[in-house]
Coordinates of C-alpha atoms in Angstrom, one line a residue:
M68 CA 12.4 -24.5 49.6
A69 CA 14.2 -27.5 47.2
S70 CA 15.5 -26.5 43.8
D71 CA 15.0 -27.2 40.1
H72 CA 17.6 -29.4 40.5
A73 CA 16.8 -31.7 43.5
R74 CA 13.8 -33.3 42.1
V75 CA 13.5 -35.9 40.0
I76 CA 11.5 -36.4 36.3
N77 CA 8.3 -37.9 36.6
F78 CA 7.0 -39.5 33.7
G79 CA 3.9 -40.4 35.4
A80 CA 0.0 -40.7 34.4
G81 CA -1.2 -38.9 37.3
P82 CA -1.5 -36.8 39.1
S83 CA 1.1 -35.6 36.8
A84 CA 4.5 -33.0 36.9
L85 CA 3.7 -29.8 37.1
P86 CA 6.1 -26.5 36.1
V87 CA 8.7 -25.7 38.8
T88 CA 8.1 -22.4 37.9
V89 CA 3.6 -22.3 39.1
L90 CA 5.2 -24.8 41.9
E91 CA 7.0 -22.0 43.4
E92 CA 4.3 -19.7 42.5
A93 CA 1.7 -21.8 44.2
T94 CA 4.0 -21.5 47.4
K95 CA 3.1 -18.1 47.7
G96 CA -0.3 -18.2 47.0
L97 CA 0.0 -21.0 50.0
L98 CA 0.5 -18.0 52.5
N99 CA -0.9 -15.4 51.2
F100 CA -3.2 -14.9 48.2
Q101 CA -3.1 -12.0 46.5
Q102 CA -2.3 -9.6 49.6
T103 CA -5.4 -10.6 51.2
G104 CA -3.6 -12.5 53.9
I105 CA -4.8 -15.3 54.2
G106 CA -3.6 -18.7 52.0
I107 CA -5.5 -19.7 49.2
A108 CA -6.0 -23.2 51.0
E109 CA -8.4 -20.9 53.8
V110 CA -8.9 -18.2 51.6
S111 CA -14.0 -17.9 50.8
H112 CA -14.8 -19.2 48.1
R113 CA -17.1 -16.1 47.6
S114 CA -14.4 -13.5 48.4
K115 CA -14.5 -11.4 45.6
E116 CA -10.7 -12.6 45.0
F117 CA -11.1 -15.4 45.0
Q118 CA -14.1 -15.1 41.9
A119 CA -12.3 -12.2 40.1
F120 CA -9.5 -15.2 40.3
L121 CA -12.0 -18.1 38.8
A122 CA -13.0 -15.7 35.9
S123 CA -10.3 -15.2 34.9
V124 CA -9.3 -19.1 35.4
E125 CA -12.7 -19.3 32.5
A126 CA -11.4 -16.2 30.1
S127 CA -8.3 -18.8 30.0
I128 CA -9.4 -21.7 28.9
R129 CA -12.1 -20.0 26.3
A130 CA -8.9 -18.1 24.2
Q131 CA -6.9 -21.1 24.1
L132 CA -8.4 -23.9 23.2
D133 CA -11.2 -21.0 21.3
V134 CA -14.3 -21.7 23.3
P135 CA -17.1 -20.8 20.9
P136 CA -19.5 -18.0 23.1
T137 CA -21.9 -22.0 21.5
H138 CA -20.5 -23.6 24.6
R139 CA -20.2 -22.7 28.3
I140 CA -17.1 -23.7 30.7
L141 CA -17.9 -25.4 34.4
F142 CA -15.7 -26.3 37.2
T143 CA -16.2 -29.9 39.3
Q144 CA -15.3 -32.3 41.2
G145 CA -14.9 -35.9 40.6
G146 CA -12.5 -36.7 38.4
G147 CA -13.8 -38.5 35.2
S148 CA -15.3 -41.0 36.8
G149 CA -17.5 -38.7 38.2
Q150 CA -18.4 -37.6 34.3
F151 CA -19.0 -41.1 33.3
S152 CA -22.9 -41.6 35.8
A153 CA -22.4 -37.3 35.1
V154 CA -22.9 -37.5 31.3
V155 CA -25.8 -40.4 31.4
Y156 CA -27.4 -38.6 34.3
N157 CA -28.1 -34.8 31.9
M158 CA -28.0 -36.3 28.6
L159 CA -30.8 -38.6 29.0
A160 CA -32.8 -36.0 31.0
R161 CA -31.8 -33.8 28.3
Y162 CA -33.3 -36.3 25.5
R163 CA -36.8 -37.1 27.7
L164 CA -37.8 -33.3 27.3
L165 CA -36.6 -33.5 24.0
H166 CA -39.0 -37.3 23.5
P167 CA -41.1 -37.2 26.3
E168 CA -42.7 -40.1 25.1
R169 CA -39.8 -42.5 25.1
S170 CA -39.6 -45.2 27.4
A171 CA -35.8 -46.4 28.6
A172 CA -36.6 -49.6 26.6
D173 CA -36.6 -47.6 23.9
T174 CA -33.9 -44.7 24.2
V175 CA -29.9 -46.0 23.3
V176 CA -26.4 -44.6 25.0
D177 CA -23.8 -45.1 21.9
Y178 CA -19.8 -46.1 23.0
V179 CA -17.5 -46.2 21.2
V180 CA -15.0 -48.5 22.9
T181 CA -11.3 -48.2 22.0
G182 CA -9.2 -47.9 25.7
S183 CA -10.0 -49.2 29.4
W184 CA -11.7 -45.7 29.7
S185 CA -13.7 -45.6 27.5
K186 CA -14.6 -49.5 28.6
K187 CA -14.9 -48.6 32.4
A188 CA -17.5 -45.7 30.7
A189 CA -19.8 -48.1 28.8
E190 CA -19.9 -50.6 31.4
E191 CA -20.8 -47.1 33.6
A192 CA -23.9 -46.2 32.0
R193 CA -25.3 -49.9 31.5
R194 CA -25.5 -49.5 36.7
L195 CA -27.4 -47.0 35.7
G196 CA -29.5 -47.4 33.4
G197 CA -32.6 -46.1 31.8
A198 CA -30.7 -46.6 28.4
Q199 CA -29.9 -49.4 26.6
V200 CA -26.1 -49.0 25.7
N201 CA -24.5 -49.9 22.5
I202 CA -20.8 -50.3 21.6
V203 CA -20.5 -48.4 18.2
V204 CA -17.1 -50.5 17.8
D205 CA -15.1 -52.6 20.7
S206 CA -11.2 -52.2 18.9
K207 CA -10.0 -55.2 21.2
Q208 CA -11.9 -56.7 17.8
F209 CA -9.5 -55.8 15.4
S210 CA -6.1 -56.8 17.0
E211 CA -4.0 -59.5 16.1
S212 CA -5.6 -61.9 19.2
G213 CA -9.0 -60.0 20.1
K214 CA -8.2 -59.7 23.3
V215 CA -6.1 -55.8 23.6
F216 CA -6.9 -52.1 22.6
D217 CA -3.5 -51.2 19.9
R218 CA -5.7 -49.6 18.0
I219 CA -8.0 -46.8 16.7
P220 CA -10.4 -49.0 14.9
P221 CA -11.2 -47.9 10.7
H222 CA -14.6 -45.5 10.3
D223 CA -16.4 -47.8 8.6
A224 CA -16.5 -49.9 11.5
Y225 CA -18.6 -47.0 13.8
K226 CA -22.2 -48.4 13.4
F227 CA -23.9 -45.3 15.0
S228 CA -27.9 -45.8 16.3
E229 CA -29.6 -43.7 14.5
D230 CA -30.8 -40.7 17.2
P231 CA -28.8 -41.4 20.3
A232 CA -28.7 -39.3 23.8
L233 CA -25.6 -39.0 23.9
V234 CA -22.2 -41.2 21.9
Y235 CA -19.1 -41.7 24.3
Y236 CA -15.3 -41.9 23.3
C237 CA -12.3 -41.4 24.9
E238 CA -10.0 -39.0 23.0
N239 CA -7.3 -41.0 24.4
E240 CA -6.4 -43.0 27.0
T241 CA -4.1 -43.3 29.2
V242 CA -3.8 -46.5 30.1
D243 CA -3.8 -48.7 26.9
G244 CA -2.2 -45.8 24.5
V245 CA -4.0 -44.8 22.2
E246 CA -5.4 -41.5 21.1
F247 CA -7.3 -40.5 18.2
S248 CA -5.0 -38.6 15.0
H249 CA -6.3 -34.9 14.9
E250 CA -5.6 -34.9 11.3
D251 CA -9.8 -35.5 9.4
S252 CA -8.2 -37.8 7.1
A253 CA -6.2 -40.3 8.5
P254 CA -8.0 -43.9 9.6
A255 CA -7.4 -43.1 13.0
S256 CA -9.2 -39.8 13.5
F257 CA -13.2 -40.1 15.1
P258 CA -15.1 -40.3 12.2
F259 CA -17.2 -36.5 13.5
H260 CA -18.0 -37.0 9.0
L261 CA -20.5 -40.4 10.5
L262 CA -23.0 -37.9 12.9
Q263 CA -23.9 -35.5 10.6
K264 CA -27.4 -35.4 9.9
G265 CA -29.1 -32.9 9.0
N266 CA -29.1 -29.9 10.8
A267 CA -29.2 -31.5 14.3
L268 CA -27.3 -31.3 17.2
A269 CA -25.0 -34.0 17.6
P270 CA -25.0 -35.0 21.7
L271 CA -21.7 -36.1 21.0
V272 CA -18.8 -36.3 24.1
A273 CA -15.5 -37.2 24.6
D274 CA -13.2 -38.1 27.7
Y275 CA -10.2 -35.6 27.1
S276 CA -8.6 -36.0 30.9
S277 CA -5.4 -37.5 30.5
S278 CA -5.0 -34.9 26.5
F279 CA -6.8 -31.1 27.8
M280 CA -4.9 -28.2 26.6
C281 CA -1.9 -30.2 24.8
R282 CA -3.0 -29.1 21.3
P283 CA -6.1 -27.5 19.6
I284 CA -9.0 -29.8 20.0
P285 CA -11.0 -30.5 16.4
H286 CA -14.5 -29.4 16.0
L287 CA -14.5 -28.8 19.1
A288 CA -18.1 -26.2 19.4
D289 CA -19.7 -30.2 17.0
H290 CA -18.7 -31.9 20.4
A291 CA -22.0 -31.6 23.5
V292 CA -20.1 -31.8 26.5
I293 CA -16.4 -31.9 27.0
Y294 CA -14.9 -33.3 30.4
A295 CA -11.4 -32.9 31.8
G296 CA -10.2 -34.4 34.7
A297 CA -6.8 -31.5 35.4
Q298 CA -3.6 -34.0 37.4
K299 CA -2.7 -34.5 33.4
N300 CA -1.4 -30.8 31.9
I301 CA -3.6 -28.1 34.2
G302 CA -3.8 -28.9 38.3
P303 CA -2.9 -31.6 40.7
A304 CA -6.2 -34.1 40.9
G305 CA -9.3 -32.4 42.4
L306 CA -10.9 -30.8 39.6
T307 CA -12.5 -31.1 36.4
I308 CA -13.0 -29.0 33.2
L309 CA -16.5 -29.3 31.9
I310 CA -16.8 -27.6 28.4
V311 CA -20.9 -28.2 27.7
R312 CA -23.2 -26.7 24.8
E313 CA -26.3 -24.2 25.7
D314 CA -28.3 -26.6 24.4
C315 CA -27.5 -29.5 27.2
I316 CA -27.7 -26.9 30.3
V317 CA -31.8 -28.2 30.9
D318 CA -34.1 -28.4 33.5
V319 CA -33.2 -32.2 34.6
D320 CA -36.2 -32.0 37.4
A321 CA -38.6 -31.1 34.8
A322 CA -36.7 -33.5 32.5
A323 CA -37.6 -36.4 36.3
R324 CA -41.1 -35.1 35.4
L325 CA -41.1 -36.5 32.6
G326 CA -40.4 -39.9 34.0
A327 CA -35.9 -40.0 33.3
A328 CA -33.5 -40.2 36.8
P329 CA -33.2 -37.3 39.3
V330 CA -30.1 -36.1 39.2
P331 CA -28.0 -35.7 41.9
I332 CA -27.4 -32.1 42.6
T333 CA -24.0 -31.5 41.9
M334 CA -24.0 -33.6 39.3
S335 CA -26.4 -31.1 37.4
Y336 CA -25.0 -29.1 34.8
K337 CA -28.1 -26.8 35.0
T338 CA -26.8 -26.5 38.8
L339 CA -23.0 -25.4 38.2
A340 CA -24.0 -23.2 35.4
D341 CA -26.2 -21.1 37.2
A342 CA -24.0 -20.7 40.4
G343 CA -21.6 -19.9 38.4
S344 CA -19.8 -22.7 39.3
L345 CA -20.0 -21.9 42.9
Y346 CA -23.0 -24.4 44.4
N347 CA -21.0 -25.8 47.1
T348 CA -17.3 -25.1 47.8
P349 CA -14.6 -26.2 44.7
S350 CA -11.4 -27.4 44.5
V351 CA -9.9 -23.5 45.5
L352 CA -6.4 -25.2 46.0
P353 CA -6.2 -26.8 42.5
I354 CA -8.3 -23.8 40.4
Y355 CA -5.5 -21.5 41.2
V356 CA -3.1 -23.8 40.5
A357 CA -4.3 -24.2 37.7
G358 CA -4.7 -21.7 37.2
L359 CA -1.4 -19.9 37.4
V360 CA -0.1 -23.4 34.6
L361 CA -2.7 -21.7 31.9
E362 CA -1.7 -18.0 32.9
R363 CA 2.4 -19.3 31.7
M364 CA 0.9 -21.4 29.0
Q365 CA -1.2 -17.7 27.8
R366 CA 3.2 -16.5 27.9
H367 CA 4.8 -19.3 26.5
G368 CA 2.4 -18.8 23.3
G369 CA -1.0 -21.1 23.9
M370 CA -2.3 -23.9 22.1
K371 CA 0.5 -23.8 19.5
H372 CA 3.1 -23.7 21.3
Y373 CA 2.2 -26.8 22.6
E374 CA 1.4 -28.3 20.4
E375 CA 4.2 -28.2 18.6
T376 CA 6.5 -29.2 21.4
N377 CA 4.1 -32.3 22.4
R378 CA 4.9 -33.2 18.9
H379 CA 8.5 -32.9 19.2
K380 CA 8.4 -34.9 22.4
A381 CA 6.3 -38.1 21.4
E382 CA 8.2 -38.1 17.7
K383 CA 11.1 -38.4 20.1
V384 CA 9.7 -41.2 22.3
Y385 CA 9.1 -43.5 19.5
A386 CA 11.7 -43.1 17.0
V387 CA 13.5 -44.7 20.0
V388 CA 11.3 -47.1 20.6
K389 CA 11.6 -48.2 16.9
K390 CA 15.2 -48.6 17.2
G391 CA 14.7 -50.3 19.9
E392 CA 12.0 -52.9 18.2
Q393 CA 14.8 -53.3 15.0
Q394 CA 16.8 -54.3 17.1
G395 CA 14.7 -57.3 19.4
K396 CA 15.0 -55.3 22.9
L397 CA 11.9 -53.3 23.3
R398 CA 8.0 -54.0 21.1
R399 CA 5.9 -50.8 20.5
K400 CA 2.4 -51.5 21.9
V401 CA 0.4 -49.9 19.9
Q402 CA -0.2 -50.3 15.3
E403 CA 1.7 -47.2 14.6
G404 CA -0.5 -43.9 14.0
S405 CA -3.0 -45.3 16.6
G406 CA -0.1 -44.5 19.2
S407 CA -0.5 -41.5 22.1
W408 CA 1.0 -38.4 22.2
M409 CA 0.9 -37.9 26.0
N410 CA 1.1 -41.9 26.4
V411 CA 3.9 -43.5 24.9
V412 CA 3.6 -47.5 25.5
F413 CA 6.6 -50.3 24.9
E414 CA 7.7 -53.6 26.8
V415 CA 11.1 -54.2 26.9
V416 CA 12.1 -57.9 25.9
G417 CA 14.0 -60.5 27.8
S418 CA 13.5 -61.6 30.9
D419 CA 14.5 -58.6 34.1
A420 CA 14.8 -56.9 31.2
E421 CA 12.1 -54.4 32.4
K422 CA 12.8 -54.5 35.5
K423 CA 15.9 -53.7 35.0
F424 CA 15.0 -51.0 32.5
L425 CA 13.1 -49.5 35.7
E426 CA 15.9 -49.7 38.0
G427 CA 18.3 -48.1 35.8
A428 CA 16.0 -45.4 34.5
E429 CA 15.2 -44.8 38.4
K430 CA 19.7 -45.0 39.6
R431 CA 19.2 -41.3 36.7
G432 CA 16.1 -39.4 38.6
M433 CA 13.9 -40.9 36.0
K434 CA 10.3 -42.2 37.7
G435 CA 6.5 -42.4 36.6
L436 CA 7.7 -45.3 33.5
K437 CA 5.5 -48.2 34.8
G438 CA 2.7 -49.0 33.5
H439 CA -0.4 -49.6 34.7
R440 CA -1.3 -52.4 36.2
S441 CA -3.9 -53.8 34.5
V442 CA -1.3 -53.8 31.2
G443 CA 2.5 -53.5 32.6
G444 CA 5.6 -52.4 30.6
I445 CA 6.6 -49.3 30.4
R446 CA 4.3 -46.6 30.2
V447 CA 5.8 -42.8 29.3
S448 CA 3.7 -39.9 30.5
L449 CA 4.3 -36.8 28.5
Y450 CA 2.2 -33.7 29.2
N451 CA 2.8 -30.5 28.8
A452 CA 5.3 -29.9 32.4
V453 CA 7.8 -32.6 30.6
T454 CA 10.5 -30.4 28.4
E455 CA 12.2 -31.9 25.9
A456 CA 15.4 -32.1 27.8
E457 CA 13.8 -33.9 30.0
V458 CA 12.4 -36.3 27.4
D459 CA 16.0 -36.1 25.9
R460 CA 17.5 -38.1 28.3
L461 CA 15.3 -39.7 29.0
V462 CA 15.4 -40.9 25.2
D463 CA 19.9 -41.0 25.5
Y464 CA 18.9 -43.3 28.3
I465 CA 16.8 -45.8 26.1
D466 CA 18.9 -46.0 23.9
N467 CA 22.3 -46.2 25.6
F468 CA 19.7 -49.7 27.7
I469 CA 18.7 -51.3 23.7
N470 CA 23.0 -50.5 23.0
E471 CA 24.0 -52.2 25.9

């Protein structure tokens, strides 16, 4: 097995870095999972050993995020993109059961668009039909050019529908580097207060794919659905984690008899919940690795530790980028106050300067820094497994680069 010092520093946006100690432990499980004599990639998902492990993964998420008993934790596949469709199907089924007299023309779904992923989610809702899509706010309209996602819009710009079947937002936009603030008083926070209407349960849906388990989730109990692909902070690709409020786990077949669209059986939250996430074969190996990561996180102090560490990492990178801006060498792509903790994006100013920057980083053992193909530039992903020492090495390199 390669030792730690043989590995490069992975700043990739996903699949992303995992702790070396977890990878080493996982290799043992590949050969022999919990003394069963069978490797984790071979073991039956119906075995008592794996089912006990799955229960421990659920318990760890519930404890670390303080998930209330009103919400179920489910495990599925298909990533965040799969949930673009699943949330529409399930939430429209719920709405039809609540309002059997309403047609698709009378039904609205609300989408807050702050970046590439929320834009794709809204497009999928429009493609599936079954409801009118209301764009609550499009943050591009608040950029200077009107063409880029570079900030969280002000609270007074949000135009929520009166009675939507769902309200969707993406907490952290991986491509564009835009993230909602976790401080309610901040202008860049999500306007939860605008959703409070009597005692009704808000149908609030959040995509947490690239920020799940990096810090506590504000107003978690007020959400109907939170979903996340695991391949950013806690595991390899192939596992999607859902936190679903009980009232959103509905009989989709009963809703279909009332006119809602039939829901593919593995997309039904009720199917997942009734079968304990074991209706069909789950992503056994990704669940195992995620479980090892979660165990390690608990040993290191849980959300409090990771929130503090991730704040420090982001602050260090933003500070050196600001220094580069002042020297005319770098250009930040997101307005201050709306920047992501997980994905810091910027441009390197000058002809061939970006190429030179990436080549220099590569020579120093730092990879995955090229921005998403749709927007270019540099993207530094600071997921949980990226250590402060590794961030310090990057910051030193950036500092040297802008001083050359």
